[in-house]
Amino acid sequence: MLSQLSIRDIVLIEALDIDFDKGLSVLTGETGAGKSILLDALSMALGARGDASLVRHGASHGQVTALFDLARGHPVRALLEESGIDADPGEPVILRRVQSDDGRTRGFVNDQPASAGLLKTIGRSLVEIHGQHDDRALVDTSTHRTLLDAFGGLKAETGHAGALYRAWRAAERMLAEHRKRVEETSREADYLHSSHEELAALAPEPGEEEVLAEKRAQMMRAEKIAGDLNEAHDVLSGQASPVPHIASLLRRLERKAVEAPGLLEEVNAALGQALDHLADAQSRIEVAVNTSEFDPRELETIEERLFALRAASRKYNVAVDDLPALAVQFADQLAELDAGEARLAELENAAAEARALYDRAAAALSEARQTARADLVGAVMAELPDLKLERAEFIVEMETDPEKRSEEGIDQIEFWVRTNPGTRAGPMMKVASGGELSRFLLALKVALADRGSAPTLVFDEIDTGVGGAVADAIGARLRRLSETVQVLSVTHAPQVAARAATHYLIAKAPSHGEQVVTSVACMGADERREEIARMLAGATITDEARAAAAQLLKAG
């Protein structure tokens, strides 16, 4: 509830601090005393549009601070947490707005900077301001469905339908994404099949290009020296080989060595060594020749393989070493294509089932709303006779379309009225006059009681233009409302003022020479009787008016 309102330098208000309590509080005073200024200031703290004209003449800025005591579980506390505003669960929530004379405004929640949008969102959950010309509670028809659900206690059912709606939409998105992938893959099916067959036949292996290239290079190097090795082999081992001649010469000289001792020994030793070296060279040459030998057909096969691998590399625009992975990718895509159709059918079934679940829940919710609709109409209609609207009709217009699915169900709800029999019914804002609208609203709020209501309700002169029994009926209903929520009422009706638990007098008084300031005072019993007598009698308060005021207070 609103527990305190502090105003500084706003229009006629220099400095004002008002403490509010539970129950019904009324604010009265002569015309022009500044009652509307109080509501403008409160509205500004709740995020309403600022205006430089609100700043008191001579001041550079004005300020409004509204302090609210809220239950620990109130939704505003969760909103503050989501918005990153520090708030102790046991402490009040403080909204503050500063209006500069240059038109700029600054907002704060618990002394932390906040946008006007956040203030407005918070304010909507804390205070409802209603009056003959204030349509915030009624013009937005989307709130009518929320109010009907609150009246019918359908929060759980609406939440369940909303969860099923989100699940269905998620299933539809998953289906659409998968269908798009399947369609894209299907368009490439021929390419995938031919590419997969080509790479499967090629069967590339990791590192194969490097191995083949090195082997080919070895063969080409061997081919270049093979001729020289064969020539060397022919020189040493062929018909022109010097080895047999040297061996024959060595044998003759060895026979002659005995005939000339000391002459041929070194010659024969050198020739023997030469034969040994030649034999060793023959052996090594033969090894080299054998090693260098290769099958030209094998070289041709290697070159063809390398050409095929590199051609595939260029065709698919990947490195040769990446061809094996590409082959696996093609195989996976073909498998996905095969499995995609089956998966598509599964997702279609899942989406259809999710929609069917939602449709059943939405239909059940719609049926429950029909029951709540009839009950709400009955409750509001029961209030209308005492409010002198006995010939009027309150209607909950409900349009149900199973094809117009939303998180809130399949129903469009709007509050309509018919002010007199035989006249055309229509939306409350368009059909009802100012006075009628305020009384319809009061009847609706009484019917809703603490369901679907902000913790603080402000009624701005909803009793204008009525008197006697109607004003008394309005006071009785405001008092009844105040048993479940805090109610503040700006009123000119003494019958309403007499029903209040707390009565504030708004007055103007001179200050600082020619300047006038607005003051607010909480009145005691005697002061209340005098103020109500003034409301009854006007400028001259008579004893009869005082007696009538006392009677009203006693009855209230």
XYZ file of C-alpha atoms in Angstrom:
556
model
C 0.000 0.000 0.000
C 0.995 3.667 -0.350
C 2.304 4.624 3.083
C 3.850 8.025 2.415
C 3.832 10.723 -0.267
C 6.399 13.523 -0.171
C 6.169 16.455 -2.573
C 8.628 19.307 -3.028
C 8.161 22.359 -5.255
C 5.349 21.054 -7.447
C 2.944 23.809 -8.678
C 1.391 25.235 -5.487
C 3.048 22.737 -3.155
C 6.244 23.954 -1.511
C 6.844 21.071 0.862
C 4.338 18.382 1.778
C 4.624 15.033 3.554
C 1.503 12.867 3.872
C 1.306 9.576 5.749
C -1.407 7.191 4.584
C -2.927 4.227 6.359
C -4.951 1.163 5.418
C -8.648 1.338 4.687
C -10.516 4.222 3.097
C -8.905 7.646 3.115
C -10.659 10.686 1.644
C -9.256 14.015 0.533
C -11.603 16.967 0.571
C -11.311 20.716 0.191
C -12.703 23.650 -1.661
C -12.489 23.817 -5.446
C -9.036 24.962 -6.517
C -7.375 23.974 -3.266
C -5.004 21.642 -5.091
C -6.557 18.184 -5.007
C -5.700 17.579 -8.669
C -2.107 18.660 -8.004
C -1.751 15.839 -5.488
C -2.901 13.300 -8.060
C -0.669 14.790 -10.774
C 2.282 14.546 -8.416
C 1.482 10.935 -7.519
C 1.049 10.092 -11.197
C 4.456 11.579 -11.951
C 6.072 9.352 -9.333
C 4.313 6.397 -10.971
C 5.928 7.117 -14.354
C 3.438 9.488 -16.001
C 4.728 12.000 -18.530
C 6.600 14.884 -16.892
C 6.077 18.538 -17.652
C 8.182 21.581 -16.832
C 4.978 23.464 -15.889
C 4.700 21.245 -12.802
C 7.763 22.894 -11.229
C 6.781 25.572 -8.691
C 7.484 29.119 -9.824
C 10.934 30.213 -8.703
C 12.289 26.663 -8.179
C 14.755 24.935 -10.501
C 13.191 21.528 -10.029
C 10.410 19.672 -8.249
C 10.425 16.243 -6.673
C 7.888 13.589 -5.709
C 8.633 10.542 -3.566
C 6.136 7.712 -2.998
C 6.859 5.024 -0.420
C 5.046 1.672 -0.621
C 4.824 -1.117 1.942
C 4.520 -4.403 0.064
C 4.241 -8.052 0.986
C 7.408 -10.099 0.485
C 5.858 -12.057 -2.370
C 4.437 -9.086 -4.277
C 5.200 -9.314 -8.052
C 6.926 -5.907 -7.976
C 9.752 -7.405 -5.927
C 10.437 -9.962 -8.659
C 10.293 -7.154 -11.232
C 12.880 -5.159 -9.285
C 15.164 -8.181 -9.154
C 14.834 -8.720 -12.918
C 15.663 -5.038 -13.475
C 18.784 -5.189 -11.323
C 17.340 -2.936 -8.583
C 18.568 -3.770 -5.088
C 15.631 -4.256 -2.748
C 15.475 -5.865 0.669
C 12.353 -8.122 0.774
C 11.351 -6.638 4.100
C 11.931 -2.982 3.209
C 9.533 -0.525 1.487
C 9.773 0.220 -2.227
C 10.490 3.900 -2.869
C 9.677 5.579 -6.204
C 11.126 9.053 -6.746
C 10.831 11.410 -9.719
C 12.644 14.690 -10.192
C 11.214 17.225 -12.662
C 13.515 20.023 -13.852
C 12.256 23.378 -15.092
C 13.936 22.673 -18.458
C 11.556 19.731 -19.049
C 13.952 16.917 -18.204
C 13.031 14.284 -15.634
C 14.972 11.691 -13.680
C 13.541 8.590 -12.048
C 14.757 6.514 -9.125
C 13.675 3.270 -7.473
C 15.124 2.747 -4.010
C 17.518 5.623 -4.826
C 18.840 3.776 -7.879
C 18.393 5.388 -11.334
C 15.403 4.026 -13.251
C 13.703 4.879 -16.529
C 10.232 6.363 -16.733
C 9.175 3.127 -18.431
C 10.254 1.066 -15.427
C 8.514 3.473 -13.057
C 5.338 3.144 -15.120
C 5.535 -0.671 -15.116
C 6.039 -0.718 -11.360
C 3.383 1.946 -10.833
C 0.761 -0.071 -12.742
C 1.231 -2.913 -10.273
C 1.023 -0.634 -7.234
C -1.679 1.958 -7.920
C -4.800 2.312 -10.060
C -6.121 5.836 -10.509
C -9.754 6.064 -11.622
C -11.896 9.031 -12.389
C -14.498 10.372 -14.806
C -11.832 11.282 -17.333
C -9.182 8.747 -16.441
C -9.423 5.692 -18.664
C -6.204 3.851 -17.905
C -7.953 0.957 -16.212
C -10.510 0.458 -18.967
C -9.244 1.604 -22.353
C -6.782 -1.254 -22.727
C -9.118 -4.128 -23.540
C -6.319 -6.665 -23.068
C -6.682 -6.066 -19.315
C -10.315 -7.169 -19.449
C -9.328 -10.766 -20.086
C -6.871 -10.582 -17.185
C -9.581 -9.176 -14.919
C -12.051 -11.896 -15.905
C -9.425 -14.587 -15.244
C -8.652 -13.023 -11.867
C -12.346 -12.948 -10.978
C -12.796 -16.584 -12.012
C -9.628 -17.749 -10.259
C -8.276 -18.989 -13.596
C -4.636 -17.996 -13.141
C -3.439 -21.623 -13.055
C -5.517 -22.595 -16.097
C -4.279 -19.585 -18.055
C -0.688 -20.346 -17.066
C -1.112 -23.982 -18.143
C -2.530 -22.939 -21.520
C 0.334 -20.462 -21.933
C 2.948 -23.143 -21.228
C 1.305 -25.489 -23.765
C 1.162 -22.661 -26.315
C 4.892 -21.996 -25.929
C 5.627 -25.730 -26.219
C 3.552 -25.929 -29.414
C 5.285 -22.893 -30.926
C 8.677 -24.385 -30.048
C 7.679 -27.656 -31.748
C 6.557 -25.693 -34.820
C 9.876 -23.845 -34.966
C 11.823 -27.104 -34.680
C 9.686 -28.623 -37.433
C 10.198 -25.617 -39.729
C 13.956 -25.637 -39.210
C 14.207 -29.374 -39.909
C 11.947 -29.118 -42.952
C 14.190 -26.364 -44.336
C 17.292 -28.534 -43.840
C 15.606 -31.522 -45.523
C 14.526 -29.379 -48.465
C 18.009 -27.942 -48.864
C 19.561 -31.407 -48.685
C 16.992 -32.821 -51.113
C 17.900 -30.195 -53.696
C 21.504 -31.447 -53.533
C 20.619 -35.155 -53.502
C 21.918 -35.937 -57.015
C 25.134 -34.060 -56.361
C 25.613 -35.842 -53.041
C 25.024 -39.284 -54.549
C 27.446 -38.778 -57.473
C 30.079 -37.142 -55.260
C 29.814 -39.846 -52.641
C 30.139 -42.592 -55.291
C 33.139 -40.865 -56.850
C 34.990 -40.474 -53.553
C 33.999 -43.952 -52.424
C 35.525 -45.378 -55.625
C 38.615 -43.198 -55.255
C 38.938 -44.221 -51.575
C 41.496 -41.571 -50.596
C 43.551 -42.209 -47.481
C 45.056 -39.691 -45.057
C 48.669 -38.831 -46.010
C 48.451 -40.801 -49.246
C 49.542 -37.901 -51.476
C 52.806 -37.389 -49.571
C 53.692 -41.095 -49.689
C 52.985 -41.357 -53.418
C 54.844 -38.145 -54.238
C 57.955 -39.271 -52.374
C 57.890 -42.696 -54.032
C 57.489 -41.086 -57.451
C 60.408 -38.725 -56.759
C 62.623 -41.696 -55.773
C 61.742 -43.542 -58.971
C 62.486 -40.510 -61.120
C 65.850 -39.986 -59.411
C 66.716 -43.673 -59.924
C 65.749 -43.426 -63.588
C 68.260 -40.635 -64.134
C 71.327 -42.656 -62.794
C 70.260 -46.103 -64.011
C 72.179 -45.677 -67.341
C 75.454 -44.767 -65.669
C 75.145 -47.682 -63.252
C 74.509 -50.139 -66.106
C 77.497 -48.754 -68.036
C 79.712 -49.138 -64.981
C 78.389 -52.671 -64.545
C 79.232 -53.471 -68.228
C 82.743 -52.043 -67.865
C 83.538 -54.169 -64.854
C 81.513 -57.290 -65.567
C 81.011 -57.349 -69.339
C 83.099 -58.708 -72.205
C 85.384 -55.679 -72.098
C 86.031 -56.102 -68.395
C 89.767 -55.720 -67.489
C 89.454 -58.146 -64.590
C 90.271 -61.361 -66.551
C 93.318 -59.688 -68.187
C 94.617 -58.424 -64.871
C 94.074 -61.837 -63.252
C 95.909 -63.607 -66.119
C 98.754 -61.102 -65.924
C 98.999 -61.594 -62.166
C 99.267 -65.376 -62.563
C 102.146 -65.040 -65.083
C 104.024 -62.581 -62.923
C 103.590 -64.822 -59.868
C 105.274 -67.679 -61.830
C 108.090 -65.341 -62.819
C 108.603 -64.055 -59.302
C 110.790 -67.072 -58.351
C 113.144 -66.270 -61.188
C 113.762 -62.728 -60.022
C 113.548 -62.656 -56.259
C 112.805 -59.196 -54.751
C 111.705 -57.666 -58.047
C 108.023 -58.643 -58.551
C 106.709 -59.079 -55.019
C 105.349 -55.503 -54.655
C 104.014 -55.491 -58.216
C 102.104 -58.704 -57.614
C 100.733 -57.406 -54.287
C 99.449 -54.224 -55.946
C 97.804 -56.215 -58.763
C 96.133 -58.466 -56.173
C 94.766 -55.483 -54.318
C 93.508 -54.018 -57.591
C 91.643 -57.251 -58.316
C 90.106 -57.216 -54.823
C 88.932 -53.605 -55.210
C 87.513 -54.302 -58.628
C 85.621 -57.313 -57.249
C 84.263 -55.139 -54.431
C 83.242 -52.436 -56.915
C 81.495 -55.086 -59.063
C 79.514 -56.256 -56.041
C 78.468 -52.727 -55.000
C 77.518 -51.780 -58.556
C 75.322 -54.884 -58.790
C 73.564 -53.928 -55.535
C 73.037 -50.358 -56.801
C 71.709 -51.659 -60.131
C 69.274 -53.994 -58.379
C 68.159 -51.238 -56.049
C 67.565 -48.738 -58.814
C 65.536 -51.114 -60.858
C 61.713 -50.326 -60.937
C 58.736 -51.242 -62.980
C 57.795 -48.339 -65.286
C 54.212 -49.509 -65.016
C 54.341 -48.898 -61.265
C 55.539 -45.328 -61.865
C 52.698 -44.854 -64.318
C 50.223 -46.217 -61.766
C 51.541 -43.843 -59.087
C 51.336 -40.869 -61.409
C 47.771 -41.764 -62.405
C 46.792 -42.077 -58.739
C 48.312 -38.710 -57.903
C 46.534 -37.116 -60.863
C 43.176 -38.569 -59.747
C 43.642 -37.376 -56.146
C 44.674 -33.870 -57.203
C 41.858 -33.622 -59.749
C 39.369 -34.476 -56.996
C 41.047 -31.905 -54.756
C 40.509 -29.184 -57.359
C 36.957 -30.307 -58.114
C 35.820 -30.166 -54.498
C 38.061 -27.235 -53.586
C 39.714 -28.980 -50.641
C 43.253 -30.196 -49.924
C 44.025 -33.776 -50.972
C 44.470 -34.690 -47.311
C 40.917 -33.419 -46.630
C 39.324 -35.715 -49.229
C 38.795 -38.609 -46.751
C 36.925 -36.276 -44.347
C 34.865 -34.941 -47.255
C 33.926 -38.475 -48.212
C 32.713 -39.065 -44.650
C 30.773 -35.762 -44.772
C 29.009 -36.792 -47.978
C 28.146 -40.132 -46.421
C 26.754 -38.393 -43.316
C 24.668 -35.997 -45.416
C 23.232 -38.886 -47.404
C 22.436 -40.669 -44.148
C 20.834 -37.456 -42.842
C 18.826 -37.209 -46.037
C 17.587 -40.756 -45.571
C 16.848 -40.196 -41.895
C 15.512 -36.668 -42.480
C 12.235 -37.806 -43.953
C 11.595 -40.113 -41.014
C 12.587 -37.362 -38.555
C 10.359 -34.920 -40.410
C 7.389 -37.190 -39.897
C 8.243 -37.491 -36.180
C 8.435 -33.710 -35.781
C 5.177 -33.220 -37.668
C 3.479 -35.661 -35.306
C 5.040 -33.953 -32.276
C 3.873 -30.506 -33.439
C 0.372 -31.798 -34.135
C 0.217 -33.435 -30.710
C 1.468 -30.245 -29.001
C -1.178 -28.214 -30.823
C -3.879 -30.720 -29.839
C -2.815 -30.484 -26.174
C -2.993 -26.699 -26.344
C -6.338 -26.736 -28.139
C -7.858 -28.946 -25.423
C -6.492 -26.727 -22.651
C -7.615 -23.550 -24.473
C -11.093 -24.987 -24.996
C -11.351 -25.910 -21.303
C -10.132 -22.425 -20.348
C -12.704 -20.875 -22.668
C -15.451 -22.933 -21.056
C -14.310 -21.848 -17.593
C -14.309 -18.242 -18.774
C -17.909 -18.620 -19.884
C -18.813 -19.570 -16.312
C -16.715 -16.729 -14.852
C -18.264 -14.370 -17.393
C -21.793 -15.134 -16.204
C -20.751 -14.813 -12.549
C -18.989 -11.476 -13.135
C -21.989 -10.085 -14.994
C -24.225 -11.160 -12.123
C -21.928 -9.607 -9.511
C -21.667 -6.276 -11.337
C -25.370 -6.161 -12.138
C -26.154 -6.650 -8.431
C -24.291 -3.404 -7.664
C -25.916 -1.245 -10.331
C -29.390 -0.524 -8.809
C -27.975 1.195 -5.713
C -25.759 3.257 -8.012
C -28.849 4.466 -9.917
C -27.941 2.362 -12.930
C -30.864 -0.028 -12.476
C -31.843 0.261 -16.140
C -28.279 -0.307 -17.360
C -26.709 -3.600 -18.352
C -23.134 -4.762 -17.923
C -21.950 -7.180 -20.626
C -18.805 -9.262 -20.925
C -18.396 -9.515 -24.689
C -16.533 -12.736 -25.431
C -15.386 -13.762 -28.903
C -13.923 -17.250 -29.185
C -11.953 -18.344 -32.244
C -10.007 -21.648 -32.021
C -7.821 -20.480 -34.935
C -6.667 -17.351 -33.104
C -4.321 -19.052 -30.680
C -2.271 -17.092 -28.158
C -0.598 -17.638 -24.804
C -3.767 -16.317 -23.146
C -6.055 -18.711 -24.985
C -8.509 -18.329 -27.853
C -10.828 -15.697 -26.364
C -11.085 -11.958 -26.883
C -12.729 -10.291 -23.874
C -14.118 -6.765 -23.702
C -16.394 -5.096 -21.173
C -19.475 -3.572 -22.793
C -22.457 -1.736 -21.352
C -25.985 -0.805 -22.387
C -27.038 2.283 -20.465
C -30.770 2.012 -21.208
C -33.047 -0.720 -22.526
C -33.384 -0.632 -26.304
C -30.153 1.281 -26.860
C -27.138 -0.181 -28.629
C -24.610 -1.929 -26.418
C -20.959 -1.142 -26.939
C -17.523 -0.782 -25.325
C -17.746 0.826 -21.911
C -15.480 3.739 -22.836
C -17.582 4.671 -25.872
C -21.106 4.189 -24.518
C -21.044 5.350 -20.890
C -20.963 9.012 -19.934
C -18.390 10.290 -17.447
C -20.596 9.798 -14.401
C -21.918 6.464 -15.615
C -18.431 5.270 -16.438
C -17.148 5.976 -12.949
C -20.077 4.109 -11.376
C -19.720 1.142 -13.728
C -16.062 1.069 -12.803
C -16.827 1.189 -9.092
C -19.310 -1.678 -9.455
C -16.718 -3.660 -11.362
C -14.020 -3.006 -8.758
C -16.393 -4.023 -5.957
C -17.213 -7.244 -7.803
C -13.524 -7.985 -8.296
C -12.686 -6.985 -4.718
C -9.049 -7.969 -4.116
C -8.858 -10.053 -7.307
C -7.049 -8.479 -10.221
C -6.531 -5.214 -8.366
C -3.521 -3.122 -7.465
C -2.962 -2.819 -3.695
C -3.894 0.875 -3.820
C -6.947 2.312 -5.619
C -7.365 6.048 -6.126
C -10.778 7.413 -7.108
C -10.775 10.968 -8.368
C -14.182 12.618 -7.856
C -16.161 9.654 -9.152
C -19.119 10.982 -7.178
C -19.322 14.203 -9.223
C -22.865 14.963 -10.336
C -24.548 12.587 -7.922
C -25.895 13.055 -4.447
C -28.089 11.658 -1.768
C -28.638 7.915 -2.000
C -26.242 7.458 -4.928
C -23.414 9.229 -3.131
C -24.136 7.146 -0.061
C -24.057 3.964 -2.159
C -20.721 5.029 -3.633
C -19.356 5.656 -0.128
C -20.575 2.273 1.066
C -18.875 0.524 -1.829
C -15.625 2.419 -1.383
C -15.712 1.405 2.275
C -16.335 -2.212 1.285
C -13.437 -2.103 -1.182
C -11.159 -0.700 1.534
C -11.570 -3.923 3.511
C -9.380 -5.727 0.953
C -7.266 -2.961 -0.639
C -6.182 0.541 0.270
C -8.589 3.134 -1.148
C -7.935 6.869 -1.560
C -10.816 9.032 -2.758
C -10.883 12.685 -3.741
C -14.500 13.614 -3.128
C -17.013 16.428 -2.905
C -19.716 14.172 -1.448
C -20.195 14.375 2.339
C -21.785 10.899 2.279
C -18.500 9.501 0.924
C -16.302 11.526 3.272
C -18.259 10.291 6.285
C -17.396 6.663 5.416
C -13.630 7.245 5.612
C -11.290 5.857 8.206
C -8.925 8.775 7.603
C -9.896 12.245 6.387
C -7.433 14.758 4.878
C -8.238 18.432 4.293
C -6.571 20.133 1.331
C -6.370 23.906 1.591
C -4.553 26.907 0.140
C -2.852 29.554 2.236
C -0.623 32.595 1.542
C 3.137 32.108 1.825
C 6.110 34.362 1.157
C 4.126 37.443 0.350
C 1.835 37.031 -2.640
C 2.597 33.348 -3.216
C -0.015 30.728 -2.337
C 0.811 27.185 -1.237
C -1.271 24.055 -0.844
C -1.333 22.230 2.485
C -2.768 18.876 3.564
C -3.792 18.045 7.123
C -5.146 14.869 8.681
C -8.219 15.898 10.660
C -9.486 14.810 14.046
C -13.131 14.072 14.900
C -14.211 17.685 15.515
C -12.423 18.958 12.429
C -14.018 16.219 10.341
C -17.489 17.171 11.536
C -16.823 20.788 10.635
C -15.496 19.906 7.158
C -18.434 17.623 6.394
C -20.793 20.336 7.609
C -19.086 22.745 5.167
C -19.562 20.202 2.373
C -23.255 20.018 3.281
C -23.958 23.712 3.828
C -21.430 25.580 1.726
C -19.778 28.826 2.805
C -22.002 29.391 5.877
C -21.947 26.472 8.268
C -25.133 26.187 10.306
C -25.911 24.186 13.408
C -28.252 22.108 11.305
C -25.363 21.293 8.973
C -23.214 20.324 11.943
C -25.957 18.066 13.255
C -26.383 16.467 9.846
C -22.614 15.984 9.622
C -22.568 14.313 13.022
C -25.381 12.032 11.904
C -23.497 11.080 8.742
C -20.348 10.329 10.728
C -22.303 8.231 13.167
C -23.954 6.268 10.366
C -20.678 5.870 8.503
